[in-house]
Amino acid sequence: LTLRERSNNENLSLVMLRTTLPRVTVCHLVAAHSLWGRLFASKAPPTSPIAHVTGENYDEVVTHSSIPVLLDLFATWCGPCRTLSPVLEKLATTLHGKVKICKVDVDESPDVADRFHVKAVPTVVLLRGSQQEDSFTGAMSEENVLQWLKRHEIGQLTFPTMSTVNTHKVQLKRVLHTA
């Protein structure tokens, strides 16, 4: 295996990657931004749709939010918190723009936990502005969290369901027959 590199305008280019196998020779010309970048570039962590809240940024992120906020008060050592975390990550993507999902590590920000009188983790609090609307404690499935949010008119579909459409069709037929 031989590898030659050359520097050209601050870009490393792999000029030739040559692998010799019995009776087979493979030569590849590769651009630095593709192979070299994928192999050796430092990767930025993926951006999360969930905001991390501390005592310092609480007012900015939570209180001044224009949409309802779902605040997950968790601890890194907590098993049920680790169970609930992927559920909230998925919902943060699914319900983007309808609810802002935020996480607070109670060990790092005990002042925020005290604000909500947290006795157990995970505790999830639903806020509209600075007002607490509801909360639950413990891990829940995605379906249960969605039902809980729908009770608070978050994540509801704006399109009519098929049963609503069929009901209106029947009512329309009755009106047309009587006319």
mmCIF file of C-alpha atoms in Angstrom:
data_model
loop_
_atom_site.group_PDB
_atom_site.id
_atom_site.type_symbol
_atom_site.label_atom_id
_atom_site.label_comp_id
_atom_site.label_asym_id
_atom_site.label_seq_id
_atom_site.Cartn_x
_atom_site.Cartn_y
_atom_site.Cartn_z
ATOM 1 C CA LEU A 1 0.000 0.000 0.000
ATOM 2 C CA THR A 2 1.528 3.322 -1.050
ATOM 3 C CA LEU A 3 0.133 6.776 -0.421
ATOM 4 C CA ARG A 4 1.433 10.059 -1.797
ATOM 5 C CA GLU A 5 0.148 13.374 -0.587
ATOM 6 C CA ARG A 6 0.651 16.838 -1.948
ATOM 7 C CA SER A 7 -0.419 20.233 -0.640
ATOM 8 C CA ASN A 8 -2.193 22.515 -3.079
ATOM 9 C CA ASN A 9 -3.658 25.844 -1.891
ATOM 10 C CA GLU A 10 -4.115 24.589 1.691
ATOM 11 C CA ASN A 11 -5.995 21.483 0.439
ATOM 12 C CA LEU A 12 -4.468 18.080 0.892
ATOM 13 C CA SER A 13 -4.996 15.899 -2.119
ATOM 14 C CA LEU A 14 -4.495 12.216 -2.341
ATOM 15 C CA VAL A 15 -2.898 11.817 -5.694
ATOM 16 C CA MET A 16 -2.658 8.077 -5.835
ATOM 17 C CA LEU A 17 -3.792 5.252 -3.641
ATOM 18 C CA ARG A 18 -2.372 2.071 -4.978
ATOM 19 C CA THR A 19 -3.185 -1.340 -3.614
ATOM 20 C CA THR A 20 -1.509 -4.373 -5.052
ATOM 21 C CA LEU A 21 -3.217 -7.729 -4.646
ATOM 22 C CA PRO A 22 -2.165 -10.958 -6.358
ATOM 23 C CA ARG A 23 -2.691 -10.259 -10.098
ATOM 24 C CA VAL A 24 -4.834 -7.203 -9.339
ATOM 25 C CA THR A 25 -3.740 -3.546 -9.217
ATOM 26 C CA VAL A 26 -6.199 -0.824 -8.279
ATOM 27 C CA CYS A 27 -5.396 2.875 -8.666
ATOM 28 C CA HIS A 28 -7.702 5.610 -7.407
ATOM 29 C CA LEU A 29 -7.482 9.338 -7.764
ATOM 30 C CA VAL A 30 -9.319 10.847 -4.866
ATOM 31 C CA ALA A 31 -10.276 14.390 -3.945
ATOM 32 C CA ALA A 32 -9.191 15.578 -0.528
ATOM 33 C CA HIS A 33 -12.629 16.779 0.495
ATOM 34 C CA SER A 34 -14.154 13.356 -0.065
ATOM 35 C CA LEU A 35 -11.902 10.532 1.140
ATOM 36 C CA TRP A 36 -9.312 12.438 3.153
ATOM 37 C CA GLY A 37 -11.992 14.557 4.778
ATOM 38 C CA ARG A 38 -14.097 11.551 5.688
ATOM 39 C CA LEU A 39 -11.164 9.633 7.123
ATOM 40 C CA PHE A 40 -9.262 12.268 9.050
ATOM 41 C CA ALA A 41 -11.362 15.389 9.540
ATOM 42 C CA SER A 42 -12.712 16.059 12.991
ATOM 43 C CA LYS A 43 -16.418 15.490 12.998
ATOM 44 C CA ALA A 44 -18.728 17.993 14.611
ATOM 45 C CA PRO A 45 -21.302 16.459 16.925
ATOM 46 C CA PRO A 46 -24.756 16.193 15.375
ATOM 47 C CA THR A 47 -27.042 19.064 16.239
ATOM 48 C CA SER A 48 -29.849 18.132 18.549
ATOM 49 C CA PRO A 49 -33.380 19.509 18.264
ATOM 50 C CA ILE A 50 -33.447 19.657 22.071
ATOM 51 C CA ALA A 51 -32.232 22.794 23.864
ATOM 52 C CA HIS A 52 -30.129 22.367 27.013
ATOM 53 C CA VAL A 53 -31.230 24.720 29.776
ATOM 54 C CA THR A 54 -29.246 25.946 32.760
ATOM 55 C CA GLY A 55 -29.989 28.481 35.456
ATOM 56 C CA GLU A 56 -28.204 31.130 33.389
ATOM 57 C CA ASN A 57 -30.155 30.684 30.130
ATOM 58 C CA TYR A 58 -33.547 29.621 31.581
ATOM 59 C CA ASP A 59 -35.313 32.956 30.986
ATOM 60 C CA GLU A 60 -33.951 33.309 27.469
ATOM 61 C CA VAL A 61 -34.809 29.768 26.341
ATOM 62 C CA VAL A 62 -37.964 28.941 28.320
ATOM 63 C CA THR A 63 -39.760 32.056 29.577
ATOM 64 C CA HIS A 64 -39.445 34.023 26.331
ATOM 65 C CA SER A 65 -40.481 31.132 24.066
ATOM 66 C CA SER A 66 -43.319 31.903 21.654
ATOM 67 C CA ILE A 67 -44.470 28.245 21.694
ATOM 68 C CA PRO A 68 -45.184 25.865 24.615
ATOM 69 C CA VAL A 69 -42.107 24.340 26.277
ATOM 70 C CA LEU A 70 -41.708 20.748 27.417
ATOM 71 C CA LEU A 71 -39.008 20.824 30.098
ATOM 72 C CA ASP A 72 -37.328 17.488 30.901
ATOM 73 C CA LEU A 73 -35.641 17.591 34.312
ATOM 74 C CA PHE A 74 -33.265 14.609 34.310
ATOM 75 C CA ALA A 75 -30.076 13.172 35.803
ATOM 76 C CA THR A 76 -27.309 11.424 33.891
ATOM 77 C CA TRP A 77 -27.245 8.526 36.372
ATOM 78 C CA CYS A 78 -31.021 7.900 36.133
ATOM 79 C CA GLY A 79 -32.179 4.789 34.214
ATOM 80 C CA PRO A 80 -35.743 5.990 33.471
ATOM 81 C CA CYS A 81 -34.267 9.305 32.258
ATOM 82 C CA ARG A 82 -32.167 7.410 29.711
ATOM 83 C CA THR A 83 -35.317 5.529 28.637
ATOM 84 C CA LEU A 84 -37.295 8.741 28.146
ATOM 85 C CA SER A 85 -34.516 10.637 26.348
ATOM 86 C CA PRO A 86 -34.846 8.982 22.875
ATOM 87 C CA VAL A 87 -38.628 9.398 23.058
ATOM 88 C CA LEU A 88 -38.241 13.146 23.612
ATOM 89 C CA GLU A 89 -35.548 13.380 20.896
ATOM 90 C CA LYS A 90 -37.956 11.835 18.388
ATOM 91 C CA LEU A 91 -40.836 14.064 19.504
ATOM 92 C CA ALA A 92 -38.608 17.148 19.251
ATOM 93 C CA THR A 93 -38.172 16.382 15.567
ATOM 94 C CA THR A 94 -41.784 15.317 14.975
ATOM 95 C CA LEU A 95 -43.362 18.276 16.788
ATOM 96 C CA HIS A 96 -40.828 20.901 15.697
ATOM 97 C CA GLY A 97 -42.514 24.307 15.713
ATOM 98 C CA LYS A 98 -45.436 23.148 17.878
ATOM 99 C CA VAL A 99 -43.524 22.613 21.123
ATOM 100 C CA LYS A 100 -39.960 23.350 22.221
ATOM 101 C CA ILE A 101 -38.365 20.464 24.093
ATOM 102 C CA CYS A 102 -35.670 21.390 26.597
ATOM 103 C CA LYS A 103 -33.540 19.371 29.011
ATOM 104 C CA VAL A 104 -32.223 20.372 32.425
ATOM 105 C CA ASP A 105 -29.625 18.291 34.267
ATOM 106 C CA VAL A 106 -30.798 18.589 37.893
ATOM 107 C CA ASP A 107 -27.273 17.936 39.209
ATOM 108 C CA GLU A 108 -25.802 20.800 37.168
ATOM 109 C CA SER A 109 -28.747 23.206 37.635
ATOM 110 C CA PRO A 110 -30.345 22.527 41.035
ATOM 111 C CA ASP A 111 -31.866 26.029 41.044
ATOM 112 C CA VAL A 112 -34.088 25.123 38.072
ATOM 113 C CA ALA A 113 -35.081 21.847 39.751
ATOM 114 C CA ASP A 114 -35.964 23.736 42.943
ATOM 115 C CA ARG A 115 -38.147 26.115 40.937
ATOM 116 C CA PHE A 116 -40.406 23.151 40.050
ATOM 117 C CA HIS A 117 -40.083 21.325 43.405
ATOM 118 C CA VAL A 118 -38.666 18.226 41.720
ATOM 119 C CA LYS A 119 -38.758 15.207 44.048
ATOM 120 C CA ALA A 120 -37.960 12.494 41.455
ATOM 121 C CA VAL A 121 -36.449 12.275 37.997
ATOM 122 C CA PRO A 122 -37.371 12.325 35.235
ATOM 123 C CA THR A 123 -39.925 15.051 35.764
ATOM 124 C CA VAL A 124 -41.396 16.570 32.616
ATOM 125 C CA VAL A 125 -43.102 19.957 32.905
ATOM 126 C CA LEU A 126 -45.293 21.618 30.266
ATOM 127 C CA LEU A 127 -44.990 25.420 30.289
ATOM 128 C CA ARG A 128 -46.795 28.156 28.376
ATOM 129 C CA GLY A 129 -44.807 31.321 28.882
ATOM 130 C CA SER A 130 -43.761 31.203 32.503
ATOM 131 C CA GLN A 131 -46.870 29.319 33.674
ATOM 132 C CA GLN A 132 -46.701 25.625 34.507
ATOM 133 C CA GLU A 133 -49.633 23.880 32.854
ATOM 134 C CA ASP A 134 -49.003 20.239 33.779
ATOM 135 C CA SER A 135 -46.277 17.733 34.600
ATOM 136 C CA PHE A 136 -45.564 14.023 34.883
ATOM 137 C CA THR A 137 -42.881 11.972 36.602
ATOM 138 C CA GLY A 138 -41.253 8.805 35.286
ATOM 139 C CA ALA A 139 -40.582 7.302 31.888
ATOM 140 C CA MET A 140 -43.429 7.048 29.377
ATOM 141 C CA SER A 141 -43.734 5.545 25.914
ATOM 142 C CA GLU A 142 -43.901 7.766 22.870
ATOM 143 C CA GLU A 143 -47.629 7.046 22.454
ATOM 144 C CA ASN A 144 -48.359 8.012 26.072
ATOM 145 C CA VAL A 145 -46.374 11.245 25.825
ATOM 146 C CA LEU A 146 -48.214 12.114 22.593
ATOM 147 C CA GLN A 147 -51.595 11.465 24.256
ATOM 148 C CA TRP A 148 -50.534 13.609 27.202
ATOM 149 C CA LEU A 149 -49.550 16.421 24.822
ATOM 150 C CA LYS A 150 -52.786 16.125 22.829
ATOM 151 C CA ARG A 151 -54.784 16.649 26.018
ATOM 152 C CA HIS A 152 -53.075 20.030 26.119
ATOM 153 C CA GLU A 153 -53.763 20.693 22.423
ATOM 154 C CA ILE A 154 -50.163 20.213 21.335
ATOM 155 C CA GLY A 155 -49.365 18.144 18.290
ATOM 156 C CA GLN A 156 -52.967 17.930 17.131
ATOM 157 C CA LEU A 157 -53.590 17.451 13.440
ATOM 158 C CA THR A 158 -55.010 20.465 11.634
ATOM 159 C CA PHE A 159 -56.459 18.317 8.862
ATOM 160 C CA PRO A 160 -59.881 16.643 9.255
ATOM 161 C CA THR A 161 -59.890 12.922 9.992
ATOM 162 C CA MET A 162 -61.702 10.448 7.721
ATOM 163 C CA SER A 163 -64.542 10.025 10.242
ATOM 164 C CA THR A 164 -65.112 13.801 10.199
ATOM 165 C CA VAL A 165 -65.102 13.838 6.394
ATOM 166 C CA ASN A 166 -67.601 10.925 6.248
ATOM 167 C CA THR A 167 -69.873 12.634 8.787
ATOM 168 C CA HIS A 168 -69.933 15.788 6.683
ATOM 169 C CA LYS A 169 -70.658 13.756 3.519
ATOM 170 C CA VAL A 170 -73.712 12.163 5.178
ATOM 171 C CA GLN A 171 -74.946 15.543 6.388
ATOM 172 C CA LEU A 172 -74.458 17.029 2.917
ATOM 173 C CA LYS A 173 -76.452 14.177 1.295
ATOM 174 C CA ARG A 174 -79.323 14.768 3.729
ATOM 175 C CA VAL A 175 -79.387 18.471 2.886
ATOM 176 C CA LEU A 176 -79.357 17.760 -0.861
ATOM 177 C CA HIS A 177 -82.187 15.183 -0.587
ATOM 178 C CA THR A 178 -84.433 17.535 1.382
ATOM 179 C CA ALA A 179 -83.903 20.424 -1.037
#
